[in-house]
């Protein structure tokens, strides 16, 4: 018999799968060591660091772009005094800690604003060469690090000047929550800036000071490890085919102190688009590290649940062996017996009666073989005729169904009943705090993006001459190409008429007192219209309006590990979302109340209550963060709302539930594969063989029996064909003997 055919392989494979599944069940659902820090908490720190890196990268790139754009506008316009340039720059963009204009020939400082910028780092390589005007990190006398951004001013009929702007490398000034700290790390592991430790500087007790020193030491260690790990290429840092954060990110575990373990996530600054080459921040070699001390899990394993895993594995072995015994007794043994009996008859051994199985298709085939034996056995003419085998509707399908039921008795309870959470899972407080803090970070990013959009319009409006419509149209078209965040730019005159435009069709702009410069319209339409405006200087009542693409805001909200994130207005109507939305659709009541409560506490800190929502058997972690922190967009009443099903967190209880479901599905797959194999290869051919054998026993000698498979069933078919040929030869011999006497009598 071939090794891959017949009844033995599927039964053997079923036994192997059952043993393997039992071992897997015992391992993943049985006793095990709980991690000191839940994986969900570590993943949350990684995502927090990624968000901080994205925010820092966007902030640096925006500042570089704004400085270059301002320089280009100054070079294209009429010559202006350095003092006026810095004044306009400060009014338009409130983002630099200090600005300076120096004469490139003499090195003399022509104008300065804000903190004093040291100039000792300026050299020839900074201004000339392959890396000319590349931003540099400079440490001040106070110890703080500043990023120096440079651009050349080339006014007409004047010597060239160098515009230098400095800004800090700290992450956005957002709430970090209790005990959390973040740091910006250089390539060599040096900590350039930190945030969060200053919340603990006022501690007076010795224990508190010791804990602060411990955390600062841990951050220094994490900074060195993160700098080493981020040196590798982002592609090689991930599993093959894995996607996610475009840079290098991961998690770190430190030492424990007073029952808390220092955990950290790190992320290198990377462009949002891997193919983007013009990200200045991505080439600085900076890394953001987010650290949070987490209460250590004491490994109090749920012995009851672990015992359930061992019991489930043992029950699977018992039921699997019983199911295999059913298949062996009801299918394999009768088939092998038929194979031996049919081969014996085909060889001409007709002395012994056929051992007929008791029921099913083997019984029908055995009865047909016995009838064929009596027809071939000359000495058995006087024997009583053998009755045909009894037909059964189920036949061998009955033991297959019984085997499936036995295995389903394990798959269904394990997959649907074992380790069910039923909404009683305890979500770690660190995850809830991270949801809130990350939502606050996303809210700050969106607010800054809208502020940047309005600031860009202010900068562009200074170049507009509303009386020169062709030139204004060309200027808007160039600006639209330079700013992908807009879908349309247009100039609205005092009467509401559109003077010049570029991009998609403009929408109405109401120039009324009290209306914010950043607003949303398009109510009742398929898509919200987000508009930002800037008055055009020297043209009373004329406004430059830019429509921000909703897709641009959606891209800011799509962050892993944060769930569904939306931007809503003051009435909790959806304006943008990271996972698709209907324009101006309302939030659920619970989230609406959360938005309302967060708006009432603007300026009083983040909302501490109402973040963990339980509805029936589900647990949802939600957070709301209103726009706050300054700028034009801070007063429009918008908020960022996030919610995530707690089942998506890597919490031990949910992981056990998922593993139980997986074990049940694997058992179901084993049932379908192995029993389907038996049915297709053995049972269905046997049913066809039973019909053919009965027809042959009834006298159908014309139908030829062809074996389809080289297995036990095929062997029985071949033997049946040999018996048909023997019966056909005997009938022909009998007809010849009967005809010979008649021919002899006719010849006399």
XYZ file of C-alpha atoms in Angstrom:
748
model
C 0.000 0.000 0.000
C 1.291 3.509 -0.785
C 2.379 5.597 2.187
C 0.233 8.640 1.297
C -2.963 6.821 0.349
C -5.649 4.810 2.051
C -7.178 5.012 5.482
C -4.038 4.983 7.632
C -2.554 8.452 6.814
C -5.580 10.612 7.773
C -6.049 8.751 11.055
C -2.328 9.036 11.812
C -2.329 12.737 10.948
C -5.377 13.278 13.158
C -3.595 11.638 16.075
C -0.491 13.753 15.524
C -2.523 16.962 15.281
C -4.387 16.117 18.468
C -1.169 15.457 20.371
C 0.403 18.648 19.000
C -2.668 20.718 19.811
C -2.793 19.259 23.313
C 0.835 20.200 23.869
C 0.233 23.695 22.505
C -2.829 24.089 24.729
C -0.881 22.996 27.806
C 1.878 25.471 26.983
C -0.123 28.597 26.152
C -3.021 28.028 28.561
C -1.199 26.137 31.285
C 1.220 27.370 33.963
C 3.566 30.136 32.921
C 5.552 33.028 34.312
C 3.766 36.363 34.091
C 5.897 39.239 32.834
C 6.990 41.809 35.371
C 5.602 44.532 33.093
C 2.601 43.756 30.838
C 3.440 43.833 27.161
C 0.568 46.268 26.630
C 2.310 48.799 28.872
C 5.608 48.380 27.027
C 3.913 48.749 23.645
C 2.177 51.871 24.894
C 5.546 53.407 25.853
C 6.860 52.596 22.383
C 3.882 54.282 20.740
C 4.273 57.267 23.066
C 7.902 57.661 22.008
C 6.894 57.337 18.344
C 4.305 60.083 18.766
C 6.894 62.290 20.429
C 9.382 61.628 17.627
C 6.788 62.438 14.979
C 5.851 65.665 16.756
C 9.493 66.708 17.146
C 10.321 65.841 13.540
C 7.326 67.783 12.234
C 8.167 70.734 14.468
C 11.783 70.915 13.278
C 10.867 70.505 9.615
C 8.155 73.142 9.900
C 10.555 75.629 11.435
C 13.172 75.034 8.772
C 10.553 75.354 6.036
C 9.081 78.514 7.551
C 12.491 80.136 7.772
C 13.299 79.253 4.165
C 9.911 80.475 3.000
C 10.339 83.770 4.841
C 13.800 84.216 3.359
C 12.511 83.548 -0.147
C 9.723 86.105 0.317
C 12.167 88.725 1.587
C 14.593 88.096 -1.284
C 11.785 88.378 -3.833
C 10.381 91.612 -2.427
C 11.746 95.078 -1.889
C 14.815 95.366 0.375
C 13.920 95.632 4.062
C 15.838 96.430 7.184
C 16.957 93.485 9.348
C 15.010 94.836 12.326
C 11.787 94.846 10.295
C 12.447 91.332 9.017
C 12.840 89.958 12.551
C 9.788 91.859 13.769
C 7.560 90.429 11.041
C 9.048 86.989 11.604
C 8.259 87.136 15.309
C 4.695 88.327 14.755
C 3.991 85.633 12.173
C 5.672 82.631 13.830
C 5.915 82.554 17.623
C 8.196 79.530 17.676
C 11.833 80.629 17.906
C 13.662 81.336 21.143
C 15.953 83.763 19.381
C 16.648 85.236 15.938
C 19.674 87.082 14.592
C 20.763 88.674 11.299
C 24.497 89.038 10.690
C 26.513 90.486 7.824
C 28.330 87.686 6.006
C 31.267 89.893 4.981
C 32.031 91.522 8.293
C 30.363 89.128 10.693
C 28.652 92.019 12.414
C 25.313 91.461 14.120
C 22.754 93.635 12.335
C 19.670 92.750 14.390
C 18.660 90.340 17.154
C 15.487 89.242 18.902
C 14.903 86.953 21.877
C 17.697 85.095 23.654
C 21.244 85.777 22.641
C 22.584 83.383 20.015
C 26.290 82.466 20.389
C 28.264 82.706 17.170
C 31.440 80.819 18.062
C 30.195 77.725 16.239
C 30.017 79.551 12.902
C 32.822 78.565 10.573
C 33.534 78.216 6.859
C 32.199 74.645 6.704
C 28.893 75.850 8.060
C 28.406 78.255 5.159
C 30.275 76.560 2.316
C 30.463 72.955 1.201
C 28.286 69.902 0.843
C 26.532 70.427 4.166
C 26.248 74.192 3.981
C 23.451 75.782 6.001
C 22.609 72.415 7.568
C 20.970 72.931 10.979
C 23.423 72.575 13.855
C 22.940 71.722 17.499
C 24.691 74.183 19.810
C 24.950 74.066 23.582
C 24.419 77.400 25.330
C 26.278 78.665 28.380
C 23.317 77.628 30.507
C 23.733 74.013 29.381
C 20.626 73.961 27.241
C 20.878 72.760 23.655
C 19.461 74.755 20.771
C 18.960 73.829 17.145
C 20.328 76.569 14.912
C 18.572 76.997 11.572
C 20.118 79.218 8.908
C 19.079 80.885 5.661
C 20.820 83.429 3.439
C 19.209 86.810 2.833
C 20.219 88.218 -0.547
C 18.618 91.659 -0.815
C 19.084 93.652 -3.982
C 22.004 96.107 -4.005
C 23.076 94.993 -0.522
C 25.637 92.540 0.874
C 24.442 89.065 1.720
C 23.165 88.491 5.208
C 22.684 85.348 7.309
C 19.442 84.817 9.166
C 19.836 82.500 12.168
C 16.940 81.197 14.271
C 17.334 79.050 17.366
C 14.780 76.812 18.994
C 14.787 74.155 21.686
C 14.782 70.409 21.004
C 12.197 69.554 23.626
C 9.093 67.648 22.685
C 5.832 69.636 22.487
C 4.826 71.209 25.772
C 2.072 68.745 26.604
C 0.969 67.010 29.765
C 3.174 63.982 30.391
C 1.076 62.639 33.225
C 2.376 61.554 36.618
C 5.891 60.073 36.820
C 6.462 60.119 33.048
C 9.533 61.723 31.560
C 10.815 62.168 28.017
C 14.205 62.956 26.595
C 15.761 63.928 23.277
C 18.956 61.952 22.704
C 21.820 62.574 20.274
C 23.684 59.950 18.241
C 26.289 59.432 20.945
C 23.685 58.874 23.658
C 23.946 62.375 25.123
C 20.696 63.660 26.586
C 20.037 66.989 24.884
C 16.752 67.883 26.548
C 14.357 66.362 29.046
C 10.771 66.917 30.089
C 8.937 65.599 33.118
C 11.720 65.639 35.692
C 11.021 69.258 36.490
C 7.698 68.145 37.991
C 9.703 66.437 40.726
C 12.360 69.095 41.328
C 10.428 70.543 44.263
C 10.476 67.278 46.232
C 11.888 67.708 49.697
C 11.983 64.290 51.363
C 15.034 62.077 51.085
C 13.016 59.189 49.623
C 11.577 61.387 46.900
C 15.002 62.769 46.024
C 16.424 59.239 45.892
C 13.653 58.166 43.542
C 14.283 61.194 41.322
C 17.991 60.362 41.189
C 17.119 56.760 40.338
C 14.862 57.846 37.468
C 17.480 60.257 36.102
C 20.073 57.475 36.182
C 17.674 55.144 34.396
C 17.006 57.762 31.727
C 20.744 58.136 31.120
C 21.053 54.372 30.690
C 18.056 54.228 28.387
C 19.478 57.088 26.306
C 22.675 55.156 25.590
C 20.814 51.933 24.736
C 18.338 53.745 22.496
C 21.130 55.568 20.650
C 22.891 52.252 19.962
C 19.736 50.525 18.745
C 18.626 53.341 16.481
C 21.911 53.154 14.574
C 20.573 50.178 12.606
C 18.560 50.544 9.426
C 14.757 50.727 9.920
C 14.189 47.817 7.531
C 16.576 45.463 9.332
C 15.203 46.522 12.714
C 11.813 44.972 12.022
C 10.572 41.526 11.186
C 10.565 40.763 7.438
C 7.438 42.218 5.903
C 6.477 44.115 9.058
C 5.133 47.611 8.731
C 4.437 50.430 11.141
C 6.617 53.291 12.301
C 8.994 54.259 9.462
C 11.935 54.722 11.813
C 13.535 52.491 14.434
C 11.506 52.046 17.602
C 11.299 49.594 20.459
C 11.032 49.103 24.202
C 13.498 48.880 27.088
C 13.295 47.574 30.656
C 15.377 48.953 33.472
C 15.866 48.299 37.157
C 13.244 48.240 39.867
C 12.914 50.644 42.765
C 10.356 50.396 45.567
C 8.253 47.893 43.627
C 8.277 49.844 40.369
C 10.221 48.966 37.232
C 11.476 51.617 34.855
C 10.075 50.930 31.378
C 10.817 52.983 28.298
C 10.018 53.285 24.637
C 12.327 54.840 22.087
C 11.918 56.046 18.506
C 14.292 57.680 16.078
C 13.191 60.727 14.127
C 12.046 59.531 10.720
C 10.156 60.989 7.816
C 6.472 60.133 7.626
C 7.125 59.033 4.062
C 10.045 56.551 3.770
C 10.750 57.846 0.260
C 10.848 61.473 1.377
C 14.390 62.806 1.167
C 13.981 66.420 2.279
C 13.286 65.912 5.983
C 15.946 67.880 7.810
C 15.003 66.504 11.215
C 15.263 62.881 10.060
C 18.941 63.436 9.240
C 19.939 64.866 12.615
C 20.302 61.448 14.262
C 17.974 62.307 17.163
C 15.995 59.817 19.243
C 13.078 60.372 21.593
C 12.916 58.253 24.764
C 9.744 58.064 26.865
C 10.161 56.547 30.338
C 7.530 55.499 32.855
C 8.049 53.602 36.128
C 5.449 50.830 36.269
C 4.260 48.911 39.301
C 5.852 45.482 39.130
C 3.592 42.501 38.595
C 4.223 40.054 41.419
C 3.526 37.046 39.236
C 0.358 36.090 41.082
C -0.709 33.589 38.500
C -4.313 32.572 38.220
C -3.876 28.922 39.238
C -7.502 28.143 38.453
C -7.179 29.307 34.854
C -3.847 27.563 34.446
C -5.351 24.349 35.802
C -8.105 24.713 33.210
C -5.414 24.719 30.516
C -3.916 21.451 31.746
C -7.341 19.859 32.087
C -8.251 20.991 28.572
C -5.061 19.455 27.177
C -5.708 16.162 28.963
C -9.335 16.100 27.838
C -8.247 16.629 24.247
C -5.886 13.645 24.443
C -8.620 11.407 25.865
C -11.259 12.478 23.361
C -8.754 12.308 20.517
C -7.738 8.763 21.365
C -11.388 7.742 21.628
C -12.136 9.391 18.271
C -9.169 7.626 16.677
C -10.377 4.320 18.165
C -13.802 4.890 16.607
C -12.248 5.459 13.182
C -9.954 2.462 13.580
C -12.790 0.154 14.664
C -15.540 1.360 12.346
C -13.576 2.288 9.210
C -10.013 1.019 9.110
C -10.476 -2.580 10.326
C -13.504 -3.383 8.087
C -11.745 -1.851 5.073
C -8.542 -3.811 5.636
C -10.578 -7.005 6.136
C -12.401 -6.367 2.852
C -9.049 -5.825 1.160
C -7.735 -9.181 2.379
C -10.954 -11.056 1.574
C -11.247 -9.617 -1.929
C -7.623 -10.448 -2.699
C -8.147 -14.018 -1.468
C -11.166 -14.484 -3.732
C -9.328 -12.985 -6.706
C -6.528 -15.520 -6.228
C -9.094 -18.340 -6.441
C -9.352 -19.267 -2.759
C -13.104 -19.939 -2.625
C -13.201 -22.584 0.124
C -13.864 -20.306 3.088
C -16.870 -17.975 3.345
C -16.237 -14.251 3.332
C -16.071 -12.570 6.749
C -18.819 -10.014 6.258
C -18.606 -6.832 8.425
C -21.612 -6.040 10.537
C -22.953 -2.817 9.007
C -22.498 0.022 6.592
C -20.854 -0.020 3.212
C -18.308 -2.692 4.272
C -21.232 -4.980 5.116
C -22.797 -4.410 1.700
C -19.488 -5.030 -0.069
C -18.782 -8.117 2.068
C -22.200 -9.584 1.306
C -21.660 -8.969 -2.421
C -18.265 -10.684 -2.254
C -19.832 -13.696 -0.538
C -22.471 -13.931 -3.246
C -19.755 -13.745 -5.886
C -17.824 -16.498 -4.063
C -20.840 -18.781 -4.133
C -21.308 -18.068 -7.832
C -17.699 -18.977 -8.565
C -17.508 -22.017 -6.237
C -18.697 -25.083 -8.182
C -18.935 -27.146 -5.048
C -21.137 -24.574 -3.417
C -24.128 -24.811 -5.786
C -26.257 -26.422 -3.169
C -25.589 -23.750 -0.548
C -28.299 -21.388 0.502
C -28.214 -18.099 -1.357
C -26.536 -15.250 0.586
C -28.833 -12.287 1.139
C -27.693 -8.836 0.016
C -26.199 -6.508 2.606
C -28.567 -4.145 4.305
C -28.483 -0.604 2.969
C -27.960 2.230 5.430
C -28.579 5.888 4.840
C -25.581 6.924 6.908
C -23.192 4.057 6.515
C -19.614 5.058 7.321
C -20.711 8.667 7.637
C -22.063 7.741 11.074
C -18.606 7.045 12.652
C -17.269 10.195 10.977
C -20.095 12.203 12.499
C -19.478 10.549 15.880
C -15.777 11.408 15.660
C -16.598 15.014 14.766
C -19.003 15.253 17.707
C -16.373 13.884 20.096
C -13.826 16.461 18.991
C -16.393 19.255 18.936
C -17.110 18.457 22.569
C -13.627 19.855 23.182
C -13.421 22.592 20.541
C -16.663 24.387 21.395
C -16.162 24.745 25.173
C -12.502 25.698 24.795
C -13.123 28.191 22.002
C -16.310 29.758 23.338
C -16.393 29.213 27.101
C -12.863 28.870 28.455
C -11.058 32.042 29.654
C -13.897 34.367 28.716
C -13.312 37.889 30.001
C -16.959 39.094 30.015
C -15.966 42.705 30.640
C -14.339 41.974 33.998
C -10.755 42.589 32.908
C -8.712 45.020 34.941
C -6.999 47.462 32.589
C -3.690 48.775 33.992
C -3.860 52.409 35.005
C -0.724 53.106 32.973
C -2.561 52.187 29.765
C -5.480 54.460 30.624
C -3.084 57.322 31.381
C -1.192 56.693 28.148
C -4.421 56.828 26.166
C -5.180 60.221 27.664
C -1.650 61.586 27.295
C -1.268 60.369 23.708
C -4.630 61.912 22.858
C -3.368 65.166 24.350
C -0.265 64.873 22.168
C -2.330 64.297 19.016
C -4.527 67.254 19.940
C -1.427 69.417 20.245
C -0.183 68.223 16.833
C -3.479 69.039 15.132
C -3.673 72.426 16.839
C -0.131 73.277 15.779
C -0.846 72.118 12.225
C -3.810 74.488 12.002
C -1.779 77.281 13.545
C 0.949 76.631 10.979
C -1.616 76.735 8.194
C -2.896 80.105 9.367
C 0.650 81.414 9.864
C 1.568 80.374 6.331
C -1.396 82.355 5.060
C -0.258 85.388 7.046
C 3.196 85.091 5.515
C 1.794 84.681 1.999
C -0.709 87.524 2.411
C 2.152 90.037 2.678
C 3.121 89.219 -0.895
C -0.357 89.686 -2.353
C -1.369 92.704 -4.351
C -5.134 92.354 -4.715
C -5.161 94.915 -7.516
C -2.893 92.742 -9.671
C -5.085 89.711 -10.200
C -2.889 87.808 -12.699
C 0.144 88.066 -10.449
C -1.946 87.104 -7.404
C -3.293 84.043 -9.205
C 0.234 82.936 -10.098
C 1.360 83.483 -6.509
C -1.545 81.370 -5.166
C -0.819 78.571 -7.637
C 2.832 78.478 -6.570
C 1.866 78.537 -2.905
C -0.612 75.685 -3.435
C 2.123 73.541 -4.970
C 4.404 74.332 -2.056
C 1.803 73.576 0.637
C 0.143 70.164 0.120
C -2.026 70.700 3.178
C -4.342 73.028 1.203
C -6.902 72.002 -1.368
C -7.711 75.566 -2.388
C -6.353 79.073 -1.952
C -8.330 82.178 -2.855
C -8.534 85.886 -2.105
C -11.921 87.201 -0.993
C -12.675 90.882 -1.538
C -14.631 93.227 0.764
C -17.943 92.286 -0.877
C -17.346 88.542 -0.620
C -16.313 88.147 -4.252
C -13.364 85.913 -5.120
C -10.585 88.089 -6.536
C -8.159 85.266 -7.387
C -8.058 81.555 -6.736
C -6.065 78.364 -7.179
C -7.083 74.757 -6.600
C -10.616 73.440 -6.140
C -13.772 75.534 -6.182
C -13.894 78.047 -3.306
C -16.573 78.156 -0.611
C -18.218 81.177 0.971
C -16.173 83.105 3.523
C -18.033 85.332 5.959
C -15.870 88.225 7.127
C -17.780 89.055 10.277
C -16.528 90.175 13.650
C -16.356 87.434 16.273
C -15.764 84.611 13.809
C -12.445 82.780 14.252
C -9.841 82.819 11.523
C -9.898 79.000 11.557
C -13.390 77.592 11.107
C -15.390 74.754 9.583
C -18.305 74.982 7.173
C -20.057 72.734 4.695
C -22.725 71.506 7.094
C -25.094 69.134 5.390
C -22.562 68.203 2.738
C -20.527 65.073 2.240
C -17.293 66.624 3.444
C -16.424 69.250 6.060
C -14.776 72.411 4.717
C -11.949 73.571 6.987
C -11.002 77.164 6.274
C -8.235 79.382 7.577
C -7.965 83.075 6.789
C -5.480 85.918 6.990
C -6.232 89.596 6.263
C -4.295 91.017 3.325
C -2.242 94.060 4.470
C -3.073 97.440 2.963
C -6.360 96.079 1.542
C -9.148 96.678 4.026
C -11.698 93.830 4.044
C -9.657 91.566 1.751
C -8.782 88.125 3.120
C -6.583 85.298 1.921
C -8.428 82.039 2.584
C -6.980 78.550 2.494
C -9.041 75.368 2.673
C -7.202 72.665 4.593
C -7.626 69.179 3.199
C -9.514 66.852 5.517
C -7.143 64.085 4.414
C -4.284 66.108 5.854
C -5.893 66.107 9.289
C -6.810 62.431 8.924
C -3.140 61.582 8.383
C -2.275 63.231 11.693
C -4.807 61.079 13.534
C -3.835 57.677 12.175
C -1.597 56.370 14.970
C -1.118 52.717 15.965
C -2.157 51.641 19.430
C -4.593 54.524 19.872
C -7.742 53.079 18.306
C -10.281 55.319 16.637
C -9.252 58.992 16.772
C -11.483 61.875 15.729
C -11.482 65.651 15.662
C -14.823 67.079 16.784
C -16.172 70.598 17.103
C -17.722 72.173 20.184
C -20.974 70.266 19.554
C -19.160 66.904 19.348
C -19.677 66.610 15.575
C -16.972 64.780 13.650
C -14.705 66.885 11.428
C -11.876 64.435 10.748
C -11.014 60.873 11.697
C -8.181 58.477 11.171
C -10.378 55.510 10.216
C -13.138 56.978 8.057
C -16.220 58.901 9.140
C -19.448 60.531 8.085
C -19.312 64.305 7.910
C -20.553 65.934 11.132
C -21.794 62.654 12.635
C -22.416 62.790 16.367
C -20.391 60.870 18.905
C -22.002 58.333 21.252
C -23.510 59.821 24.380
C -20.701 58.650 26.661
C -18.051 60.264 24.466
C -20.145 63.418 24.072
C -20.233 63.770 27.845
C -16.484 63.189 27.930
C -15.911 65.982 25.394
C -18.163 68.311 27.325
C -16.345 67.568 30.581
C -12.945 68.077 28.968
C -14.016 71.442 27.532
C -15.162 72.553 30.961
C -11.748 71.727 32.418
C -9.631 73.486 29.793
C -6.699 75.017 31.591
C -7.309 72.946 34.726
C -5.410 69.853 33.586
C -6.513 66.713 31.812
C -9.749 64.932 32.547
C -9.081 62.237 35.147
C -12.435 60.454 35.192
C -14.652 58.771 32.631
C -11.829 57.287 30.569
C -12.675 53.632 31.226
C -16.091 52.746 29.821
C -17.772 49.388 30.402
C -20.712 48.449 28.243
C -22.037 44.945 28.723
C -19.201 42.516 28.118
C -16.897 45.069 26.493
C -14.389 47.498 27.956
C -13.453 50.679 26.100
C -10.663 53.097 26.945
C -11.525 56.622 25.823
C -9.984 60.069 26.142
C -10.726 63.614 25.030
C -8.278 66.506 24.723
C -9.476 70.018 23.761
C -7.295 72.412 21.823
C -5.242 74.465 24.239
C -1.803 75.986 24.348
C -2.029 79.129 22.268
C -2.317 80.130 18.669
C -5.284 80.914 16.472
C -6.679 77.372 16.624
C -6.750 77.194 20.431
C -9.987 79.219 20.688
C -12.159 77.406 18.131
C -13.505 74.850 20.625
C -12.346 71.704 18.861
C -11.238 68.533 20.614
C -9.532 65.266 19.755
C -11.332 62.149 20.958
C -9.905 58.659 20.981
C -11.395 55.344 21.958
C -10.087 51.820 21.781
C -11.467 48.430 22.645
C -9.476 47.072 25.560
C -9.430 43.680 23.832
C -6.853 45.131 21.439
C -4.383 45.613 24.297
C -1.803 42.936 25.005
C -3.269 42.147 28.426
C -2.830 38.651 29.872
C -6.562 38.018 30.261
C -7.342 38.967 26.662
C -4.345 37.015 25.410
C -5.595 33.899 27.222
C -9.022 34.417 25.690
C -7.526 34.796 22.211
C -5.392 31.707 22.712
C -8.420 29.713 23.806
C -10.326 30.795 20.702
C -7.298 29.931 18.577
C -7.051 26.482 20.160
C -10.719 25.845 19.417
C -10.303 27.004 15.821
C -7.215 24.807 15.363
C -9.195 21.830 16.661
C -12.001 22.646 14.258
C -9.503 22.865 11.417
C -8.112 19.436 12.348
C -11.649 18.022 12.238
C -12.370 19.489 8.837
C -9.052 18.458 7.311
C -8.712 14.920 8.645
C -12.343 13.838 8.567
C -12.820 15.491 5.189
C -9.777 13.557 4.020
C -11.317 10.280 5.233
C -14.632 11.083 3.608
C -13.163 11.996 0.223
C -10.558 9.249 0.028
C -12.352 6.354 1.748
C -16.039 6.827 2.512
C -17.268 8.233 -0.782
C -15.300 5.707 -2.922
C -16.594 2.914 -0.692
C -20.199 3.964 -1.257
C -19.630 3.865 -5.005
C -17.844 0.516 -4.641
C -20.765 -0.922 -2.672
C -23.170 -0.034 -5.479
C -20.879 -1.576 -8.116
C -20.291 -4.756 -6.088
C -24.024 -5.292 -5.599
C -24.681 -4.820 -9.302
C -21.947 -7.347 -10.117
C -23.387 -9.833 -7.650
C -26.803 -9.327 -9.272
C -25.360 -10.372 -12.658
C -24.084 -7.130 -14.257
C -20.962 -8.465 -15.970
C -20.676 -5.729 -18.582
C -19.636 -2.825 -16.333
C -15.861 -2.639 -16.023
C -14.508 -1.600 -12.610
C -11.574 0.839 -12.772
C -9.626 1.656 -9.602
C -9.270 5.421 -9.119
C -6.831 5.366 -6.215
C -3.841 3.195 -5.376
C -5.038 2.358 -1.882
C -7.155 -0.200 -0.035
C -10.326 0.841 -1.845
C -8.505 0.665 -5.187
C -7.226 -2.800 -4.307
C -10.778 -4.012 -3.591
C -11.911 -2.531 -6.917
C -9.135 -4.384 -8.754
C -10.100 -7.641 -7.067
C -13.730 -7.023 -7.975
C -12.738 -6.543 -11.591
C -10.840 -9.853 -11.518
C -13.909 -11.584 -10.105
C -16.037 -10.047 -12.855
C -13.664 -11.397 -15.479
C -13.729 -14.846 -13.856
C -17.532 -14.858 -13.794
C -17.638 -13.704 -17.388
C -15.225 -16.495 -18.446
C -17.231 -19.103 -16.542
C -20.461 -17.976 -18.167
C -18.867 -18.188 -21.611
C -17.547 -21.712 -20.863
C -20.950 -22.825 -19.684
C -22.555 -21.462 -22.845
C -19.937 -23.284 -24.986
C -20.579 -26.621 -23.224
C -24.308 -26.217 -23.663
C -23.930 -25.534 -27.381
C -21.568 -28.477 -28.145
C -24.127 -31.367 -27.639
C -26.596 -29.567 -29.873
C -24.042 -29.189 -32.619
C -23.061 -32.902 -32.356
C -26.669 -34.107 -32.641
C -27.250 -31.924 -35.675
C -24.180 -33.421 -37.461
C -25.435 -37.073 -37.102
